[in-house]
Amino acid sequence: MTLIPNPFDLNGKAALVTGASSGLGRHAALLLAGAGAKVALAARRIEPLVELERQIESQDGRAIPLRLDVTDEASVRDCVAAAETELGAISILVNNAGIGETKAAFDVTEDDWDRVVDTNLKGAWLVAQEVGRHMAHLGHGGSIINIASVLGLAGSQRIPAYCASKGGLISLTRALAVEWARHDIRVNALAPGYIETDINRAFLASPAGDSLRKRIPFRRFGRSEDLDGALMLLASDASRYISGSVLVVDGAHSAAL
């Protein structure tokens, strides 16, 4: 009997991770590098990326740091070109760069709205479009993973722009999946629930955070590593026939609403 090759092996593949300087983006870069991918680390701040590059290469991985402003089309174009020059054709994109703004809806200014939507939705679109062009032109296909949120599927108070941007990203994911299937480009969204990071750790430890935790059936917040299986599925050839999907990882929180 012939053994089935490991479909999760990423050796020889090149990946681009946006928002890689911290949080989920940093974790995703380490995960992909650990599975054998060469990883382009992209974010506005270059210093944390250089440190992450050192960490990956100290464990015999391959990574390069690249400055990227996802809201600037020229920056996106230059970043993708540099990544492919150094690492080869990109076959995996983790579209992770994103920000939030916590304000009552009546208090959100036009600048607040534009800043969040430009980063979370327009920025994701610009990066996906540029990487998708390269994938289609080179004819090798690939996987685009948009990091959405369960808050793109269900509303929440005091973050209207964030909810709208992530809901739009989910719709964009489905639209691109349909249009780019003929190029063998898979486009999926990963929708995490409440995942503990340095940015939200203080809030999640507060009384309000504890009240939120009690509404999650698992009775705990997620950890970055809880996303590993979903991310590896979507990044690897194991998802070769999955596209246009939204994979929710939230400890059954949204199922209980």
Short mmCIF file of C-alpha atoms in Angstrom, two decimals:
data_model
loop_
_atom_site.label_atom_id
_atom_site.label_comp_id
_atom_site.label_asym_id
_atom_site.label_seq_id
_atom_site.Cartn_x
_atom_site.Cartn_y
_atom_site.Cartn_z
CA MET A 1 0.00 0.00 0.00
CA THR A 2 1.35 3.42 -0.96
CA LEU A 3 1.68 5.83 1.93
CA ILE A 4 -0.22 9.12 1.62
CA PRO A 5 2.15 12.15 1.58
CA ASN A 6 1.77 14.63 4.41
CA PRO A 7 -0.58 17.30 3.00
CA PHE A 8 0.46 19.82 5.68
CA ASP A 9 4.10 19.97 4.57
CA LEU A 10 5.01 23.53 3.53
CA ASN A 11 8.63 22.88 2.54
CA GLY A 12 9.58 24.85 -0.56
CA LYS A 13 6.61 27.22 -0.31
CA ALA A 14 6.92 30.98 0.17
CA ALA A 15 4.47 32.84 2.40
CA LEU A 16 3.70 36.50 3.09
CA VAL A 17 2.28 37.42 6.50
CA THR A 18 1.02 40.98 7.02
CA GLY A 19 0.81 42.48 10.49
CA ALA A 20 3.62 40.10 11.47
CA SER A 21 5.20 42.37 14.09
CA SER A 22 3.03 41.13 16.97
CA GLY A 23 0.05 39.08 18.08
CA LEU A 24 -1.60 36.64 15.70
CA GLY A 25 0.55 37.70 12.74
CA ARG A 26 3.77 36.97 14.60
CA HIS A 27 2.43 33.60 15.75
CA ALA A 28 1.31 32.71 12.21
CA ALA A 29 4.76 33.52 10.84
CA LEU A 30 6.42 31.24 13.40
CA LEU A 31 3.94 28.46 12.66
CA LEU A 32 4.43 28.59 8.88
CA ALA A 33 8.21 28.77 9.25
CA GLY A 34 8.11 25.77 11.56
CA ALA A 35 6.24 23.83 8.87
CA GLY A 36 9.00 24.59 6.36
CA ALA A 37 7.77 27.72 4.57
CA LYS A 38 10.00 30.65 3.71
CA VAL A 39 8.24 33.64 5.24
CA ALA A 40 8.14 37.33 4.29
CA LEU A 41 7.40 39.25 7.50
CA ALA A 42 5.54 42.48 6.73
CA ALA A 43 4.38 45.34 8.94
CA ARG A 44 4.73 49.09 9.43
CA ARG A 45 7.35 48.65 12.18
CA ILE A 46 10.51 46.98 10.95
CA GLU A 47 12.34 46.52 14.28
CA PRO A 48 10.10 43.72 15.66
CA LEU A 49 10.32 42.00 12.28
CA VAL A 50 14.12 41.94 12.40
CA GLU A 51 13.94 40.31 15.83
CA LEU A 52 11.43 37.76 14.51
CA GLU A 53 13.65 37.06 11.51
CA ARG A 54 16.53 36.27 13.88
CA GLN A 55 14.34 33.92 15.90
CA ILE A 56 13.18 32.02 12.82
CA GLU A 57 16.66 31.76 11.31
CA SER A 58 18.15 30.63 14.64
CA GLN A 59 15.95 27.54 14.22
CA ASP A 60 17.11 26.93 10.63
CA GLY A 61 14.12 28.70 9.07
CA ARG A 62 14.13 31.36 6.35
CA ALA A 63 12.52 34.78 6.77
CA ILE A 64 12.91 38.35 5.57
CA PRO A 65 11.54 41.54 7.18
CA LEU A 66 9.71 44.02 4.93
CA ARG A 67 8.17 47.37 5.76
CA LEU A 68 4.55 47.54 4.60
CA ASP A 69 1.69 50.02 4.78
CA VAL A 70 -1.30 48.01 3.59
CA THR A 71 -3.29 51.19 2.87
CA ASP A 72 -0.69 52.39 0.32
CA GLU A 73 -0.87 50.69 -3.08
CA ALA A 74 2.76 51.49 -3.94
CA SER A 75 3.95 50.06 -0.61
CA VAL A 76 1.96 46.88 -1.24
CA ARG A 77 3.37 46.52 -4.74
CA ASP A 78 6.95 47.04 -3.56
CA CYS A 79 6.53 44.60 -0.67
CA VAL A 80 5.19 41.78 -2.83
CA ALA A 81 7.90 42.32 -5.44
CA ALA A 82 10.63 42.27 -2.77
CA ALA A 83 9.20 39.12 -1.17
CA GLU A 84 9.20 37.25 -4.47
CA THR A 85 12.68 38.46 -5.40
CA GLU A 86 14.08 37.11 -2.12
CA LEU A 87 11.95 34.02 -1.52
CA GLY A 88 10.41 33.03 -4.84
CA ALA A 89 6.78 32.96 -5.91
CA ILE A 90 4.34 33.51 -3.04
CA SER A 91 1.91 30.63 -2.67
CA ILE A 92 0.51 31.54 0.78
CA LEU A 93 -0.81 34.90 1.97
CA VAL A 94 -1.94 35.47 5.54
CA ASN A 95 -3.80 38.78 5.32
CA ASN A 96 -3.63 39.68 8.99
CA ALA A 97 -2.92 43.43 9.33
CA GLY A 98 -5.74 45.10 11.21
CA ILE A 99 -6.68 47.68 13.83
CA GLY A 100 -9.66 48.53 16.02
CA GLU A 101 -11.30 51.61 17.50
CA THR A 102 -13.47 51.35 20.62
CA LYS A 103 -16.06 54.13 20.74
CA ALA A 104 -19.81 54.45 20.99
CA ALA A 105 -21.28 54.59 17.50
CA PHE A 106 -22.51 58.17 18.04
CA ASP A 107 -18.92 59.25 18.81
CA VAL A 108 -17.11 57.62 15.89
CA THR A 109 -15.68 60.31 13.61
CA GLU A 110 -15.18 60.05 9.87
CA ASP A 111 -11.43 59.83 10.47
CA ASP A 112 -11.96 56.99 12.98
CA TRP A 113 -14.10 55.11 10.47
CA ASP A 114 -11.70 55.61 7.57
CA ARG A 115 -8.66 54.55 9.59
CA VAL A 116 -10.22 51.22 10.58
CA VAL A 117 -11.92 50.40 7.28
CA ASP A 118 -8.91 51.49 5.20
CA THR A 119 -6.64 49.13 7.13
CA ASN A 120 -8.92 46.17 7.73
CA LEU A 121 -10.82 46.07 4.46
CA LYS A 122 -9.15 48.21 1.80
CA GLY A 123 -5.71 47.13 2.98
CA ALA A 124 -6.64 43.45 2.85
CA TRP A 125 -8.08 44.00 -0.64
CA LEU A 126 -4.94 45.72 -1.94
CA VAL A 127 -2.65 42.96 -0.66
CA ALA A 128 -4.91 40.14 -1.88
CA GLN A 129 -5.25 41.79 -5.29
CA GLU A 130 -1.48 42.19 -5.75
CA VAL A 131 -0.61 38.70 -4.52
CA GLY A 132 -3.49 37.24 -6.54
CA ARG A 133 -2.20 38.92 -9.69
CA HIS A 134 1.20 37.31 -9.19
CA MET A 135 -0.33 33.90 -8.49
CA ALA A 136 -2.48 34.09 -11.63
CA HIS A 137 0.32 35.42 -13.85
CA LEU A 138 2.79 32.76 -12.76
CA GLY A 139 0.13 30.06 -13.01
CA HIS A 140 0.90 28.26 -9.75
CA GLY A 141 -2.22 29.15 -7.76
CA GLY A 142 -2.08 29.34 -3.99
CA SER A 143 -3.92 30.08 -0.78
CA ILE A 144 -5.09 33.47 0.50
CA ILE A 145 -6.20 33.49 4.13
CA ASN A 146 -8.02 36.61 5.28
CA ILE A 147 -8.02 37.03 9.05
CA ALA A 148 -11.58 38.12 9.79
CA SER A 149 -13.41 37.83 13.13
CA VAL A 150 -16.57 36.40 14.60
CA LEU A 151 -17.50 40.07 15.00
CA GLY A 152 -17.82 40.17 11.22
CA LEU A 153 -20.64 37.65 11.60
CA ALA A 154 -22.33 39.04 14.73
CA GLY A 155 -22.50 42.59 16.02
CA SER A 156 -21.05 44.00 19.20
CA GLN A 157 -21.21 47.32 20.99
CA ARG A 158 -18.73 50.19 20.61
CA ILE A 159 -16.81 48.79 17.63
CA PRO A 160 -19.03 49.57 14.61
CA ALA A 161 -16.22 50.23 12.13
CA TYR A 162 -14.40 47.05 13.16
CA CYS A 163 -17.53 44.92 12.76
CA ALA A 164 -18.30 46.50 9.39
CA SER A 165 -14.73 46.02 8.14
CA LYS A 166 -14.59 42.36 9.14
CA GLY A 167 -18.05 41.70 7.71
CA GLY A 168 -16.91 43.29 4.47
CA LEU A 169 -13.76 41.17 4.50
CA ILE A 170 -15.85 38.01 4.76
CA SER A 171 -17.95 39.10 1.76
CA LEU A 172 -14.79 39.99 -0.16
CA THR A 173 -13.39 36.55 0.62
CA ARG A 174 -16.39 34.86 -0.96
CA ALA A 175 -16.34 37.12 -4.03
CA LEU A 176 -12.64 36.51 -4.71
CA ALA A 177 -13.02 32.76 -4.13
CA VAL A 178 -15.59 32.57 -6.92
CA GLU A 179 -13.67 34.78 -9.36
CA TRP A 180 -10.18 33.36 -8.80
CA ALA A 181 -11.02 29.65 -8.65
CA ARG A 182 -10.18 29.35 -12.34
CA HIS A 183 -6.62 30.38 -11.45
CA ASP A 184 -6.45 27.66 -8.75
CA ILE A 185 -6.35 30.37 -6.07
CA ARG A 186 -8.16 29.46 -2.87
CA VAL A 187 -9.51 32.33 -0.79
CA ASN A 188 -10.82 31.63 2.71
CA ALA A 189 -11.41 33.55 5.92
CA LEU A 190 -10.36 32.57 9.41
CA ALA A 191 -12.72 34.08 12.00
CA PRO A 192 -11.22 33.94 15.49
CA GLY A 193 -13.23 34.61 18.61
CA TYR A 194 -11.66 36.26 21.65
CA ILE A 195 -7.98 35.32 21.45
CA GLU A 196 -5.71 36.59 24.21
CA THR A 197 -2.83 38.78 22.97
CA ASP A 198 -0.65 41.51 24.45
CA ILE A 199 -3.08 44.12 23.11
CA ASN A 200 -6.23 42.83 24.85
CA ARG A 201 -4.77 40.96 27.84
CA ALA A 202 -5.53 43.72 30.36
CA PHE A 203 -9.17 44.01 29.25
CA LEU A 204 -9.72 40.25 29.26
CA ALA A 205 -8.40 40.12 32.84
CA SER A 206 -10.82 42.86 33.97
CA PRO A 207 -14.28 42.27 35.49
CA ALA A 208 -15.84 43.05 32.09
CA GLY A 209 -13.54 40.50 30.48
CA ASP A 210 -14.40 37.90 33.09
CA SER A 211 -18.09 38.43 32.40
CA LEU A 212 -17.38 37.85 28.70
CA ARG A 213 -15.39 34.70 29.46
CA LYS A 214 -18.35 33.18 31.30
CA ARG A 215 -20.45 33.42 28.12
CA ILE A 216 -17.98 31.25 26.20
CA PRO A 217 -18.95 27.55 26.45
CA PHE A 218 -15.30 26.53 26.94
CA ARG A 219 -15.15 29.03 29.84
CA ARG A 220 -11.82 30.39 28.65
CA PHE A 221 -10.44 32.78 26.06
CA GLY A 222 -8.57 31.41 23.11
CA ARG A 223 -4.81 31.28 22.81
CA SER A 224 -2.84 31.93 19.63
CA GLU A 225 -1.99 28.24 19.33
CA ASP A 226 -5.72 27.41 19.24
CA LEU A 227 -5.68 28.76 15.68
CA ASP A 228 -2.83 26.51 14.54
CA GLY A 229 -4.91 23.66 13.12
CA ALA A 230 -7.24 25.95 11.18
CA LEU A 231 -4.39 28.05 9.84
CA MET A 232 -2.35 25.03 8.75
CA LEU A 233 -5.39 23.51 7.07
CA LEU A 234 -6.03 26.63 5.00
CA ALA A 235 -2.37 27.29 4.21
CA SER A 236 -1.53 23.77 3.08
CA ASP A 237 -2.59 21.50 0.24
CA ALA A 238 -4.90 19.75 2.70
CA SER A 239 -7.45 22.47 1.77
CA ARG A 240 -7.00 22.04 -1.99
CA TYR A 241 -10.80 21.94 -2.54
CA ILE A 242 -11.81 24.45 0.14
CA SER A 243 -12.48 28.01 -1.00
CA GLY A 244 -14.97 30.71 -0.07
CA SER A 245 -15.26 29.28 3.44
CA VAL A 246 -15.29 31.06 6.79
CA LEU A 247 -13.65 28.92 9.45
CA VAL A 248 -14.78 30.04 12.93
CA VAL A 249 -12.47 29.32 15.88
CA ASP A 250 -14.17 30.72 18.98
CA GLY A 251 -14.77 27.95 21.54
CA ALA A 252 -18.43 27.70 20.44
CA HIS A 253 -19.08 31.29 21.54
CA SER A 254 -21.04 32.29 18.43
CA ALA A 255 -22.98 29.02 18.50
CA ALA A 256 -24.22 29.90 21.98
CA LEU A 257 -25.44 33.41 21.14
#
